CSV table of C-alpha atoms in Angstrom, one decimal:
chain,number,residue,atom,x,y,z
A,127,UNK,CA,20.3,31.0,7.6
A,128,UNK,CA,20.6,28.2,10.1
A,129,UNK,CA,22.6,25.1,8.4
A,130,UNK,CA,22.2,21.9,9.6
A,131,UNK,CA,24.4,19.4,9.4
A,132,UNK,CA,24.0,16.1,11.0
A,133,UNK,CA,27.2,14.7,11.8
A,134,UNK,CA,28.0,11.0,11.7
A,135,UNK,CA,31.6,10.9,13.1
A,136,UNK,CA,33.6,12.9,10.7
A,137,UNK,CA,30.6,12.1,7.8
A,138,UNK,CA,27.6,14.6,6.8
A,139,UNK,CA,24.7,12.3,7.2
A,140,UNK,CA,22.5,14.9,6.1
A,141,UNK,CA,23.0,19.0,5.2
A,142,UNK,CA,19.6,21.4,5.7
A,143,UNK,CA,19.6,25.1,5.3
A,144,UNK,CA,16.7,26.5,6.4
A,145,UNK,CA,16.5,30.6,6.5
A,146,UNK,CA,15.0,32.1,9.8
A,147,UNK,CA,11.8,32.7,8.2
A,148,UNK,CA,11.1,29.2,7.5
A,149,UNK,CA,12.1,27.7,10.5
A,150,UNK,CA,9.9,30.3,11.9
A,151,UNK,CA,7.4,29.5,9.7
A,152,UNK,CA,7.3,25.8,10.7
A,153,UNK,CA,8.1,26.9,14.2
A,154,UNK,CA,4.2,28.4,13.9
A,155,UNK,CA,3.0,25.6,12.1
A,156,UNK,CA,4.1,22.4,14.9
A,157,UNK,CA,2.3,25.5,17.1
A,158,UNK,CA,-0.7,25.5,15.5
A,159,UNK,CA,-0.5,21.6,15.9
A,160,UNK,CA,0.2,21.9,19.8
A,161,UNK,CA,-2.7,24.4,20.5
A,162,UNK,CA,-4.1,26.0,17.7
A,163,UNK,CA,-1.4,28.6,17.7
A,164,UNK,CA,-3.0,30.4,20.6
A,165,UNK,CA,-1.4,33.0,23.3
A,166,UNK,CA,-3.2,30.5,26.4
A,167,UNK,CA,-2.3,27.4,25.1
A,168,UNK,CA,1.3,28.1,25.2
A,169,UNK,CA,0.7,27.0,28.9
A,170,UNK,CA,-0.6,23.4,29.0
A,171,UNK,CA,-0.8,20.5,31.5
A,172,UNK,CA,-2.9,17.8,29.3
A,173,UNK,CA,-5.6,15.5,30.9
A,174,UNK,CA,-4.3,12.4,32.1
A,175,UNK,CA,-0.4,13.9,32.0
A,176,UNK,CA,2.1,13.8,34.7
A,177,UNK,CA,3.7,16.7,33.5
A,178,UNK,CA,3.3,20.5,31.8
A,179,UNK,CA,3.7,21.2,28.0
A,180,UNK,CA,5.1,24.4,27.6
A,181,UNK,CA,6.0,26.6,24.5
A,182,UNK,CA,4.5,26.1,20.8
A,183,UNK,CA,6.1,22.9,21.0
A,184,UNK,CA,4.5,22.1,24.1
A,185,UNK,CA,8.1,20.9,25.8
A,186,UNK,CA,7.7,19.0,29.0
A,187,UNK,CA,8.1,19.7,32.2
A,188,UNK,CA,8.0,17.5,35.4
A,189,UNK,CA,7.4,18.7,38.7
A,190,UNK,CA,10.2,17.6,41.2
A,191,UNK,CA,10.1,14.0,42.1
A,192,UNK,CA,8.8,12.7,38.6
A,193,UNK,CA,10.5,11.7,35.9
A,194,UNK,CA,8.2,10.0,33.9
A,195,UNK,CA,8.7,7.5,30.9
A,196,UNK,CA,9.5,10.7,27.9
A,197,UNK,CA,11.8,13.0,27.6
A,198,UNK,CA,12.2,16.4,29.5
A,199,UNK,CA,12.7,19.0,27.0
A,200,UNK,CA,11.6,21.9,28.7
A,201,UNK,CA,14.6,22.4,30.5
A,202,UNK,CA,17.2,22.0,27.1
A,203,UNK,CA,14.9,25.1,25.6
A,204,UNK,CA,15.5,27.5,28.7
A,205,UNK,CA,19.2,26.5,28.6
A,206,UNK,CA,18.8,27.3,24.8
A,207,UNK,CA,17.3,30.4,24.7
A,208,UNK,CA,19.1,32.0,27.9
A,209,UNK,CA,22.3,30.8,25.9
A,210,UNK,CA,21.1,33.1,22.5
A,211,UNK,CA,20.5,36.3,25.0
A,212,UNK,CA,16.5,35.8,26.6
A,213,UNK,CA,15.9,37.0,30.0
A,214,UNK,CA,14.4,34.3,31.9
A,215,UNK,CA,11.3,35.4,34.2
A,216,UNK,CA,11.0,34.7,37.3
A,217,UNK,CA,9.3,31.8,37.2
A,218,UNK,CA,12.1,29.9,35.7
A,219,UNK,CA,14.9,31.2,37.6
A,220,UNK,CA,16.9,29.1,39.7
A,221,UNK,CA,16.1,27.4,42.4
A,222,UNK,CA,13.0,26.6,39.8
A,223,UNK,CA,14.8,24.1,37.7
A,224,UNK,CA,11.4,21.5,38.4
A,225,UNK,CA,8.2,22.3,37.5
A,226,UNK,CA,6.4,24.6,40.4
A,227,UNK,CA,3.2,23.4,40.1
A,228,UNK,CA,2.7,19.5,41.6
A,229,UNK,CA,0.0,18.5,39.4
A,230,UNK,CA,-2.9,18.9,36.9
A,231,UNK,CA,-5.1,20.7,39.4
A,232,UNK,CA,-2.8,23.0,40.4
A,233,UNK,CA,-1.6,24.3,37.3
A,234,UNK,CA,-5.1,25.3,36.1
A,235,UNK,CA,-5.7,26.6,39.3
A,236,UNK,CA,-2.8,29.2,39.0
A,237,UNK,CA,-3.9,30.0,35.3
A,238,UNK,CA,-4.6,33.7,35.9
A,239,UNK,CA,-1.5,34.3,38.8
A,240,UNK,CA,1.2,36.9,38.1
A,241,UNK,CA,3.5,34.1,37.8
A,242,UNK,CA,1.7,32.4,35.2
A,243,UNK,CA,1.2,35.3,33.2
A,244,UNK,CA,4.6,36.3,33.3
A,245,UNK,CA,5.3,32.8,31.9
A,246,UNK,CA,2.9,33.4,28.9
A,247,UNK,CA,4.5,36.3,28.4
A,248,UNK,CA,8.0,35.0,28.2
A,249,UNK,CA,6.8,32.2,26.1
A,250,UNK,CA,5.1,34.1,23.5
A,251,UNK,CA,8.2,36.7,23.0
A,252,UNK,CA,10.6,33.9,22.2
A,253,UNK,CA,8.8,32.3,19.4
A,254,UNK,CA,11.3,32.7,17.1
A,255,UNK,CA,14.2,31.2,19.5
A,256,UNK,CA,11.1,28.5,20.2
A,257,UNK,CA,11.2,27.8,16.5
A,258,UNK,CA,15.1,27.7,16.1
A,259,UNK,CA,15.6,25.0,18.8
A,260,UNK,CA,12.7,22.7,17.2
A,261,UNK,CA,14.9,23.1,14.1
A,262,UNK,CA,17.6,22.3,16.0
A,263,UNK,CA,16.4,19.3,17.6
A,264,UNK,CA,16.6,17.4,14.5
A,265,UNK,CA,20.4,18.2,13.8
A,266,UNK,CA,20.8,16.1,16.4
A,267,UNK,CA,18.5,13.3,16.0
A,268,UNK,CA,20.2,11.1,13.0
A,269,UNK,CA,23.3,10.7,15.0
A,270,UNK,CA,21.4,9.8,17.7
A,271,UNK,CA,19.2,7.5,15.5
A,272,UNK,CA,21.9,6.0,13.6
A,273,UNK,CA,23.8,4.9,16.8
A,274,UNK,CA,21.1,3.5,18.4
A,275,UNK,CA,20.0,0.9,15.0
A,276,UNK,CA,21.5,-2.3,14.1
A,277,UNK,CA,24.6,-1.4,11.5
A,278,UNK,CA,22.5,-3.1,8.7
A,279,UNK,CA,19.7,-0.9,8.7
A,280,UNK,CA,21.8,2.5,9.2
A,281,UNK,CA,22.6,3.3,5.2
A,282,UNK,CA,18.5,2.8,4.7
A,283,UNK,CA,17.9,5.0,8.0
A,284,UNK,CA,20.2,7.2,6.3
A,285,UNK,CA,18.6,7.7,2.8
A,286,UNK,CA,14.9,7.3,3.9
A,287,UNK,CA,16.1,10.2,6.4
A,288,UNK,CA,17.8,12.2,3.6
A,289,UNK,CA,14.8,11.7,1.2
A,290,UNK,CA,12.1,13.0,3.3
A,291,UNK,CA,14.5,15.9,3.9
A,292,UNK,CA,14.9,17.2,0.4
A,293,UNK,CA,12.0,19.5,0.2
A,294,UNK,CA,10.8,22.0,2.8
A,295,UNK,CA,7.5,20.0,3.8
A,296,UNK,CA,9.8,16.5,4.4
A,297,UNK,CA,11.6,19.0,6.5
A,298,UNK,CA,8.4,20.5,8.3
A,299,UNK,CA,7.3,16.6,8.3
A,300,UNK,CA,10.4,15.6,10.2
A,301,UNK,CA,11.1,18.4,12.7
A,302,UNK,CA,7.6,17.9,13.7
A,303,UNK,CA,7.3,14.6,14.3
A,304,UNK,CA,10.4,14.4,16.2
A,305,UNK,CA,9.0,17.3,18.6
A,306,UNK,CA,6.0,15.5,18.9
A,307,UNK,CA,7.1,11.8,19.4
A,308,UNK,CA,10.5,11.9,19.9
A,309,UNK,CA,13.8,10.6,18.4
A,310,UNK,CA,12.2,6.6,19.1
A,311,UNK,CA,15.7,5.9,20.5
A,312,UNK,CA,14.9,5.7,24.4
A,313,UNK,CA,13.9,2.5,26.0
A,314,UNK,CA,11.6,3.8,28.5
A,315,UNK,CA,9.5,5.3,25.1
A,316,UNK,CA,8.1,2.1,24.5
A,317,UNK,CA,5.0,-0.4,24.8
A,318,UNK,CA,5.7,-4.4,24.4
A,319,UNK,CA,9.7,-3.6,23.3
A,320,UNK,CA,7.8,-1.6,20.1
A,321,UNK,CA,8.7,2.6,19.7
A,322,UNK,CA,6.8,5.3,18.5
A,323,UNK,CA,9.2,7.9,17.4
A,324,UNK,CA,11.0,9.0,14.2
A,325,UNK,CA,13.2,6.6,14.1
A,326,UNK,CA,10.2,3.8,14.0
A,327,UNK,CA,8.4,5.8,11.2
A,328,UNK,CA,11.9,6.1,9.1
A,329,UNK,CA,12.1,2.2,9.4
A,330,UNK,CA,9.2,1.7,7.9
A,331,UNK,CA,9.7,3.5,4.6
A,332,UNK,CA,10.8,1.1,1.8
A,333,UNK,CA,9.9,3.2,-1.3
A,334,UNK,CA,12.4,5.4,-3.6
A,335,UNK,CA,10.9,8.4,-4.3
A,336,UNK,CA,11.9,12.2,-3.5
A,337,UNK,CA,10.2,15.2,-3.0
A,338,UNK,CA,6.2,15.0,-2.4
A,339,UNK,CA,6.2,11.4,-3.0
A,340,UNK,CA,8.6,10.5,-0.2
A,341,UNK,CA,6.8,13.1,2.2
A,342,UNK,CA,3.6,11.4,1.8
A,343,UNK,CA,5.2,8.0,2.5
A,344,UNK,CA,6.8,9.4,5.6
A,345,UNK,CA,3.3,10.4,6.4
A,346,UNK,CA,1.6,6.7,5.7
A,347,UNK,CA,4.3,5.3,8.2
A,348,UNK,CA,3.7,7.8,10.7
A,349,UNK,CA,0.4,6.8,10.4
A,350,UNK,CA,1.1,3.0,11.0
A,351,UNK,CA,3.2,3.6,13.9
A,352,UNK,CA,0.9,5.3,16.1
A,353,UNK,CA,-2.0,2.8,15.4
A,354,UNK,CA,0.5,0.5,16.7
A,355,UNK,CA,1.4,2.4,19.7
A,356,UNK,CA,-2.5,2.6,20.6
A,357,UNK,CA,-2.9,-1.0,20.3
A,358,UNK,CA,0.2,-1.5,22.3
A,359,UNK,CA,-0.5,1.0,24.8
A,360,UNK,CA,-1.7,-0.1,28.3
A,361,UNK,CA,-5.4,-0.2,28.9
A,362,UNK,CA,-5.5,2.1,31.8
A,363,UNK,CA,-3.7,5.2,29.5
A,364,UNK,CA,-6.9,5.3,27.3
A,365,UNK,CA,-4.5,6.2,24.3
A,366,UNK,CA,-7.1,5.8,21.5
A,367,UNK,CA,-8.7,9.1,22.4
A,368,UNK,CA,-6.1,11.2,21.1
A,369,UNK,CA,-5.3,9.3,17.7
A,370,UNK,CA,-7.6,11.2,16.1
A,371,UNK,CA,-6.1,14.4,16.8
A,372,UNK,CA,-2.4,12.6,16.1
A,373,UNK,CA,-3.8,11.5,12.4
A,374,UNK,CA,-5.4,14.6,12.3
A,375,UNK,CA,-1.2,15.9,12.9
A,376,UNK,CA,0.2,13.6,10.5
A,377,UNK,CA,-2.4,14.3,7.6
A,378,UNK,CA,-0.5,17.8,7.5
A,379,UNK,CA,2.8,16.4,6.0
A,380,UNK,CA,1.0,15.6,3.0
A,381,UNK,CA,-0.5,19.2,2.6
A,382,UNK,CA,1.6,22.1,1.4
């Protein structure tokens, strides 16, 4: 059973168990989101992308020099899973902490090298350690989002947060949408001053329900936020080709 419990000083903001066959469970699911739960797709470097996406929760990577305006979380999973045990392959060993491969071009190019393989390989046999630090992730986000919002909006942060949380799809809902757009907390993650991550979607909830009611108004916020990011989005980033695929995402919080 992995317990969350998302500390607010001394304070539970908010207490999840989840068993390791649901985290696993969701772990597959955000997965199946990233690359339709496939073997190759656990090795990604996405058109029009400065970095790789690695792992079924396709975890970024920069190559040395870049750092890029999102979060590197490839790096926090290695240190994760080498902490519970894993073997790192070569690939990833030290002096490897950046990214090997420069760009786009080169990472396809090395698709089919031993080192890539041996990559896939080590990817695919940590799924379940994969799936425990996406679960993870989000024991750490209220704290972070609370912080980072004004103190009059923190008790409504708070309950929206603890509302969509109460059943095991808000909870799918929320550890995926925090792998996939991020905590919303960072001030490079933004377009005109305006974020894109949970805690933008948690601010826009205003209803009172539980359960299903309060996933699905997770979802409709969700939904509002990244037609604003697209709109927001510089011109030359072509963001409206992949909101499709993102509502596509987001239309699976309601399901289940």
């Amino acid at each position: 059973m992995i317990a969350l419990s998302c500390l607010v000083g001394q304070r539970a903001a908010a207490a999840l168990s989840l068993s390791h066959q649901e985290s696993l469970r969701i772990g597959r699911q955000i997965w199946q989101n990233e690359c339709g739960g496939t073997v190759a797709g656990l090795t990604s470097w996405n058109a029009g992308e400065d970095f790789a996406s690695l792992g079924i929760g396709h975890f970024i990577w920069y190559p040395a020099g870049e750092s890029g305006p999102f979060e590197e979380s490839f790096p926090k999973l290695l240190a994760y899973v080498k902490k519970q045990g894993a073997k790192l392959p070569g690939p990833l060993l030290p002096p490897n902490t950046d990214c090997p491969w420069n760009s786009r071009a080169q990472f396809l190019a090395a698709a089919s090298t031993p080192e890539m393989i041996q990559l896939r390989k080590f990817l695919a046999g940590t799924i379940d350690l994969q799936a425990d630090f996406l679960v993870r992730r989000l024991q750490e986000a209220l704290p972070k989002m609370l912080s980072a919002a004004p103190a009059s909006k923190r008790a409504a942060i708070e309950r929206n947060f603890n509302r969509v949380a109460g059943s095991a799809q808000g909870c799918y809902a929320l550890i995926d949408y925090v792998n996939f757009k991020g905590e919303g907390v960072l001030a490079t993650e933004r377009y005109h001053d305006r974020g894109w991550g949970l805690l933008q979607v948690i601010e826009g909830m205003s209803g009172g329900g539980e359960g299903a009611a309060a996933t699905r108004e997770f979802a409709e916020s969700a939904e509002a936020v990244l037609r604003k990011r697209v709109r927001n989005a510089p011109a030359e980033r072509h963001e409206a080709r992949w909101l499709t695929g993102w509502l596509n995402r987001v239309a699976t919080y309601r399901s289940g």
